[in-house]
Short mmCIF file of C-alpha atoms in Angstrom, two decimals:
data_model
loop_
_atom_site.label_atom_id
_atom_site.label_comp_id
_atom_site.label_asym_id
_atom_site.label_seq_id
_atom_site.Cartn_x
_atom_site.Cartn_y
_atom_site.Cartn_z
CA UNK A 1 112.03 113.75 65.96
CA UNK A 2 109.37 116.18 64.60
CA UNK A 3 106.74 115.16 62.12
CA UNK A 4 105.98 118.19 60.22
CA UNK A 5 103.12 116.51 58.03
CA UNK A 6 100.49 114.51 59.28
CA UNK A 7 97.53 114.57 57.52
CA UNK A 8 95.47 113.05 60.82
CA UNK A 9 91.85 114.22 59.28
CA UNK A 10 92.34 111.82 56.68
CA UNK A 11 89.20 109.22 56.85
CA UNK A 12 91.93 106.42 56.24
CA UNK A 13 92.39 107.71 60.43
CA UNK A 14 88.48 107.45 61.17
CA UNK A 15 88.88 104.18 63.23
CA UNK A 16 92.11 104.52 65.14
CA UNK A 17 93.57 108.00 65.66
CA UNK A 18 94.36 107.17 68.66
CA UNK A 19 96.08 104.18 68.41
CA UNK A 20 98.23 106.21 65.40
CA UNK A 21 99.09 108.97 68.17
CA UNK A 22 100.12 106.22 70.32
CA UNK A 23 102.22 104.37 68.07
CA UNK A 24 103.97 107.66 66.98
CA UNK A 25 105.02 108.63 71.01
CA UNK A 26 105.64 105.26 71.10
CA UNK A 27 108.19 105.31 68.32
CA UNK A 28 109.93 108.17 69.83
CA UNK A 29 108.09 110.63 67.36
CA UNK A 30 108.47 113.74 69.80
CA UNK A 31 105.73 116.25 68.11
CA UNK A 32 102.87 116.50 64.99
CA UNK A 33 102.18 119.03 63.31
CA UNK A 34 98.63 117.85 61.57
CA UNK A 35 97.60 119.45 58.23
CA UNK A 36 94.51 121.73 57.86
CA UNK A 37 93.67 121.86 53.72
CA UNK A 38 90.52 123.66 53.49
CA UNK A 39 88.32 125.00 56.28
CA UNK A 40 86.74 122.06 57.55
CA UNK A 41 89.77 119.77 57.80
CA UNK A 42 91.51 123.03 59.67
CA UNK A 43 89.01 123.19 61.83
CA UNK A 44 89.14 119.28 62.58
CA UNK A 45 92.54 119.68 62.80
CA UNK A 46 92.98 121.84 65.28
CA UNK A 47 90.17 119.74 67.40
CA UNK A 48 92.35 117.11 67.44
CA UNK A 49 95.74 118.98 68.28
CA UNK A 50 93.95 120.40 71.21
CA UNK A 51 92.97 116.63 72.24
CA UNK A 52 97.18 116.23 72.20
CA UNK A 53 98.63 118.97 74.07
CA UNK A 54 102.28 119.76 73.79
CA UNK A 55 102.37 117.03 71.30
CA UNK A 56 99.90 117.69 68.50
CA UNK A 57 99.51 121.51 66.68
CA UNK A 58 97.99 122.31 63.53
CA UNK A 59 97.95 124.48 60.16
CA UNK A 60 94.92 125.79 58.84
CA UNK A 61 94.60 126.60 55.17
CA UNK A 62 93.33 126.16 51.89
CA UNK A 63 95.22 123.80 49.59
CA UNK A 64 95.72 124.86 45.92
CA UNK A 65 93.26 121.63 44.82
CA UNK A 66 90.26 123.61 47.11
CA UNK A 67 91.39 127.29 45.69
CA UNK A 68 88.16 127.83 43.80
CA UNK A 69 86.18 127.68 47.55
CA UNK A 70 88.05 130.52 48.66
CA UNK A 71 85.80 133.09 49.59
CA UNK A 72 85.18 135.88 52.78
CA UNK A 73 83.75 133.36 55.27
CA UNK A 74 86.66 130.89 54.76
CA UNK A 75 88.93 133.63 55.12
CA UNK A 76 87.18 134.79 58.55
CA UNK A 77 87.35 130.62 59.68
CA UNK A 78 90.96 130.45 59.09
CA UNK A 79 91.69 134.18 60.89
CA UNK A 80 89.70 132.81 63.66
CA UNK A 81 91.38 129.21 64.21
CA UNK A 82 94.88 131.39 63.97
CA UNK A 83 93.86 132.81 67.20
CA UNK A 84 93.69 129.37 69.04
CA UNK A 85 97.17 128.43 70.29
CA UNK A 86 97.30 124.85 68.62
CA UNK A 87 97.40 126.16 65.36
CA UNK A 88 100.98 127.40 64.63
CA UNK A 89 101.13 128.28 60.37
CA UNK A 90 98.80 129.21 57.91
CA UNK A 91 98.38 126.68 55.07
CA UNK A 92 98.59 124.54 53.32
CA UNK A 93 98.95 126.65 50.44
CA UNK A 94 100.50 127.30 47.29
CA UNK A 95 100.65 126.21 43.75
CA UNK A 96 99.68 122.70 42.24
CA UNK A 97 99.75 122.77 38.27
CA UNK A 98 100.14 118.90 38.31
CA UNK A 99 96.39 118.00 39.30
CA UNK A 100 94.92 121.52 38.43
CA UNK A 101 91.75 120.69 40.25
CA UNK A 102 91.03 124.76 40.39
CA UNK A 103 92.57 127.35 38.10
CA UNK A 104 95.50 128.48 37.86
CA UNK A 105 93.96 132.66 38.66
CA UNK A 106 92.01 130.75 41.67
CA UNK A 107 95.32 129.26 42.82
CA UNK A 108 97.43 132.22 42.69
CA UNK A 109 94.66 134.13 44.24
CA UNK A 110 94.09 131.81 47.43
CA UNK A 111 97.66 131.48 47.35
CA UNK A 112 98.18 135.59 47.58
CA UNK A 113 95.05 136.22 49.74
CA UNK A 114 96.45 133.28 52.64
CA UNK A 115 100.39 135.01 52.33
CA UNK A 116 98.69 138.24 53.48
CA UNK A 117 96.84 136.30 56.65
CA UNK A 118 99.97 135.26 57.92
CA UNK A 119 101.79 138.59 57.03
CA UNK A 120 98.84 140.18 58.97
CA UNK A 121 99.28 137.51 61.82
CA UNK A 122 102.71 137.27 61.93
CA UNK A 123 102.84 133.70 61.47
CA UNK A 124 104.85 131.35 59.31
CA UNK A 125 103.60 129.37 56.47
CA UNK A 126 102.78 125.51 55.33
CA UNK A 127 104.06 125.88 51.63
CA UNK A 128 103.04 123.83 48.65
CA UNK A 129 104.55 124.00 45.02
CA UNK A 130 103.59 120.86 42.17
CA UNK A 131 104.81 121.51 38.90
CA UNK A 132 104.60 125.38 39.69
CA UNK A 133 107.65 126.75 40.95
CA UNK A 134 108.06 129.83 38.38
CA UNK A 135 104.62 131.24 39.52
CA UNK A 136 105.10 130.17 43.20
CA UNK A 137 107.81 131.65 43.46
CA UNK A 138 106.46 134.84 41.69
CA UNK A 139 103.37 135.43 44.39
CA UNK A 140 105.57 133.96 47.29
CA UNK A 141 108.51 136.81 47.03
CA UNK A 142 107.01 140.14 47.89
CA UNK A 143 105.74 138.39 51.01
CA UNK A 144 108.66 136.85 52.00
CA UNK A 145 110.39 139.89 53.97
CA UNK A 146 107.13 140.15 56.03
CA UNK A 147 106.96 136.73 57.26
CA UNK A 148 108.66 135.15 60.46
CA UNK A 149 109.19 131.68 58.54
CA UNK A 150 108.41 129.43 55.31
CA UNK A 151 108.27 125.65 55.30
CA UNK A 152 108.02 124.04 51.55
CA UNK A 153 106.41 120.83 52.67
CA UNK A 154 106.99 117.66 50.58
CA UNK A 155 109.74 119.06 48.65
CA UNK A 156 110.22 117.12 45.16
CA UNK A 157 111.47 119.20 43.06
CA UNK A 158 115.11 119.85 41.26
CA UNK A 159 118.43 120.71 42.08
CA UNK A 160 117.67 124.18 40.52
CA UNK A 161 114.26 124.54 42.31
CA UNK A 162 115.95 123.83 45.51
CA UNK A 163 118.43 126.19 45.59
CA UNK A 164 116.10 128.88 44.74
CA UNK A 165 114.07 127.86 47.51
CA UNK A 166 117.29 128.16 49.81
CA UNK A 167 118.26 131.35 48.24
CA UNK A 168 114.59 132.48 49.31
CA UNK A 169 115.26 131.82 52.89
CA UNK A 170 113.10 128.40 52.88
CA UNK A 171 112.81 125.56 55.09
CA UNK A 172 112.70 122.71 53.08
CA UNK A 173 110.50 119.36 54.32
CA UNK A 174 111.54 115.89 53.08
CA UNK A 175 109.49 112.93 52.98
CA UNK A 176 109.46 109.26 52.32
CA UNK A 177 109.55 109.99 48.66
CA UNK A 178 113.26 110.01 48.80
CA UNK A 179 112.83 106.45 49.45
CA UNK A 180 111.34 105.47 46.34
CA UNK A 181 113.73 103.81 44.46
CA UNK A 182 111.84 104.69 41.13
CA UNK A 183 111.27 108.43 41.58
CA UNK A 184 113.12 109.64 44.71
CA UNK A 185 116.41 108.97 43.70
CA UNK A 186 117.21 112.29 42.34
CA UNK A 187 116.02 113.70 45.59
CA UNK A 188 118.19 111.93 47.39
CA UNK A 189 121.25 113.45 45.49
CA UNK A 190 120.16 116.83 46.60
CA UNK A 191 119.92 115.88 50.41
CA UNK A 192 123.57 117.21 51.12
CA UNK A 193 122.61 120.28 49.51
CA UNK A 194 119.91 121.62 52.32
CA UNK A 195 121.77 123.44 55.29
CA UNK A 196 121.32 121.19 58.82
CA UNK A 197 119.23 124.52 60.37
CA UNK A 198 116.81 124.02 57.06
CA UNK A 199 115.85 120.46 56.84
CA UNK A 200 112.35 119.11 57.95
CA UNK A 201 111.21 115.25 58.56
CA UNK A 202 107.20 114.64 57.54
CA UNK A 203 105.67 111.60 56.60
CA UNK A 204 103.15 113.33 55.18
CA UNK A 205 100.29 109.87 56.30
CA UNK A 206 98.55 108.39 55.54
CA UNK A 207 99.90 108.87 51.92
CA UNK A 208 103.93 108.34 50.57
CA UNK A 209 104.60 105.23 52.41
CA UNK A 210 108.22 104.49 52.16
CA UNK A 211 108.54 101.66 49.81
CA UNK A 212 112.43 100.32 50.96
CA UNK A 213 110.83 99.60 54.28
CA UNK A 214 111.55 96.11 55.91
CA UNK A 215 109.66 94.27 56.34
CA UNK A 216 106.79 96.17 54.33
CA UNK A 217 103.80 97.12 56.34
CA UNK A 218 101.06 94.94 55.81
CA UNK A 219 99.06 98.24 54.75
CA UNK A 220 99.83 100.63 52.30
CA UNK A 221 98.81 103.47 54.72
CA UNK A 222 101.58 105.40 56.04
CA UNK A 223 101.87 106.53 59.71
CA UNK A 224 103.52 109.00 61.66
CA UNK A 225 105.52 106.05 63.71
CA UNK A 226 106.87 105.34 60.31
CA UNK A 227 109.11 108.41 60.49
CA UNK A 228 112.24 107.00 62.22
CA UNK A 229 112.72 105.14 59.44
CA UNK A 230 112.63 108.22 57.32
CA UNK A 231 115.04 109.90 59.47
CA UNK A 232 117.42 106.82 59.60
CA UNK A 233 117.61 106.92 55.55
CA UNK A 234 117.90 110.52 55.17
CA UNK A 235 120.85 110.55 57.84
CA UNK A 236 122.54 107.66 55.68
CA UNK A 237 121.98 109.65 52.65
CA UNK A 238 123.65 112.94 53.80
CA UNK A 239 126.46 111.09 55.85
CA UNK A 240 124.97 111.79 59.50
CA UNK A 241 123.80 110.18 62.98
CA UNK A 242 120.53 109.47 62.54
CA UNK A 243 120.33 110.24 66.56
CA UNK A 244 121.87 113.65 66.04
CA UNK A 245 119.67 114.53 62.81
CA UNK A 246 116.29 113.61 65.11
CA UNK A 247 117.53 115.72 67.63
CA UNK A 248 118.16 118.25 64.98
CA UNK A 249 114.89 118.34 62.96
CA UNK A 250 113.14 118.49 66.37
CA UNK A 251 114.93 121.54 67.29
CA UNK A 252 114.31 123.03 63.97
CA UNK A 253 110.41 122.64 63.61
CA UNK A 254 110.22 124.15 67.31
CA UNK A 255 111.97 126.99 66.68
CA UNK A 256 109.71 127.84 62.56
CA UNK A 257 106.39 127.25 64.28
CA UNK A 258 107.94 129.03 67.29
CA UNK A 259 106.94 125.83 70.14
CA UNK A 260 110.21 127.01 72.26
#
C-alpha cells in the first residue's frame, strides 16, 4: 500500500522521522510520496526522499496558501529539483478559497504558471481544490491534454465535484477524512463511485488523523503507519478485500508518478 501524502517536513516530524519511516515499512506501507508546498519544504523534501531510496519520492510545489511568494527564482528552484529523480510531480498546487491566505489572482496565477512546469516537463501533478472547484477546474482544463497524469489529493468534495473530476481524467486521493463520522460521511457514499484504476490511499500526516481508530492513538498526530487502517475502512466501504485494494492502490500510484 502506497501513501500518496505524507507531509514528512512537517516540524511535528523534527524529532523522529526516522522512527515514522520505520513504523510505516514496518506496517507494510510499501512507498511515500512526501509533499513539497513551497520551495523550501520541496527542497527538504526531496532531501529526505533521497535519504529513502526506492521507498520515499517527493513533489515540489507551491501550495495555493504560499501563492503570493511565487516569483522567477521559485520557479527556477522547483524546475531544478524536477530534474533530480526523487521528485516525481509538480505540486502541490491548486485552488484554496476556504483559508484564502493569498488572493484569489495570486492563486490562479501560481496555479497556471506550475500547470505549465509540468506541461514543459512532462510530469504529472499533486492537485489541490478547497472550496474552489469552478475556478480550478477553469485553469486546470486547457492543461489537461498536455499532461501525463493528475492526482486531486485529499479529495472532499461532492458527488457532483467528483464526477467532474472523473470526467476530467483525474485520479482521485482519499484520506482519513472519510473516517470522520461528523464530516466524512458523505464521502464515504461516493467511494463506490471512483473507478478501482483511479483511487489513491494518503494519510496526508501528520494532520487528518482518523478518528474511528481503536484504540485511539495516544497523539493526535497522524502517521503514515496509520494508513492500513485507512485502507481497511475504505475497502469495507466500497465492498472490497482490503488485501486486494492495497495491492491495487500500490499499483496505481506507481504507474501516475511513473515508479514502474
Amino acid at each position: 500500500m502506497f501513501d500518496i501524502g505524507v507531509n514528512l517536513t512537517s516540524t511535528q516530524f523534527a524529532s523522529d522521522r526516522q522512527k515514522v519511516v520505520k513504523r510505516a515499512r514496518d506496517a507494510g506501507v510499501t512507498g511515500m510520496l512526501i509533499t513539497g508546498t513551497n520551495a523550501l519544504e520541496s527542497q527538504q523534501a526531496q532531501r529526505l526522499a533521497e535519504a529513502q531510496p526506492d521507498f520515499c519520492w517527493s513533489t515540489a510545489g507551491v501550495h495555493p496558501h504560499h501563492a503570493s511568494e511565487w516569483s522567477v527564482e521559485i520557479a527556477s528552484t522547483l524546475r531544478r529539483l524536477a530534474e533530480k529523480p526523487e521528485v516525481v510531480a509538480i505540486g502541490e498546487c491548486g485552488l484554496d478559497f476556504n483559508r484564502n491566505l493569498s488572493a484569489h489572482e495570486q492563486q490562479e496565477y501560481a496555479f497556471d504558471a506550475q500547470l505549465a512546469l509540468a506541461a514543459e516537463l512532462n510530469m504529472p501533478v499533486f492537485l489541490h481544490c478547497r472550496e474552489a472547484h469552478e475556478r480550478f477546474a477553469a485553469v486546470l482544463g486547457p492543461w489537461l491534454p498536455k499532461l501525463p497524469g493528475a492526482v486531486i489529493h485529499c479529495f472532499t468534495g461532492t458527488r457532483e465535484e467528483l464526477e467532474a473530476c472523473l470526467a476530467m481524467g483525474l485520479s482521485v486521493g482519499i484520506t482519513g477524512w472519510v473516517c470522520d463520522e461528523r464530516r466524512g460521511l458523505e464521502l464515504r457514499e461516493l467511494l463506490p463511485l471512483i473507478p478501482a484504476d483511479r483511487l489513491l490511499l494518503e494519510t496526508d500526516a501528520p494532520y487528518l488523523l482518523p478518528r474511528d481508530m481503536r484504540p485511539r492513538p495516544t497523539s493526535r498526530r497522524n502517521e503514515p503507519c496509520f494508513l492500513p487502517h485507512i485502507v481497511n475502512q475504505v475497502a469495507t466501504w466500497r465492498g472490497e478485500n482490503a488485501e486486494e485494494l492495497a495491492v491495487r492502490i500500490d499499483q496505481n500510484a506507481r504507474t501516475l508518478f511513473r515508479l514502474v
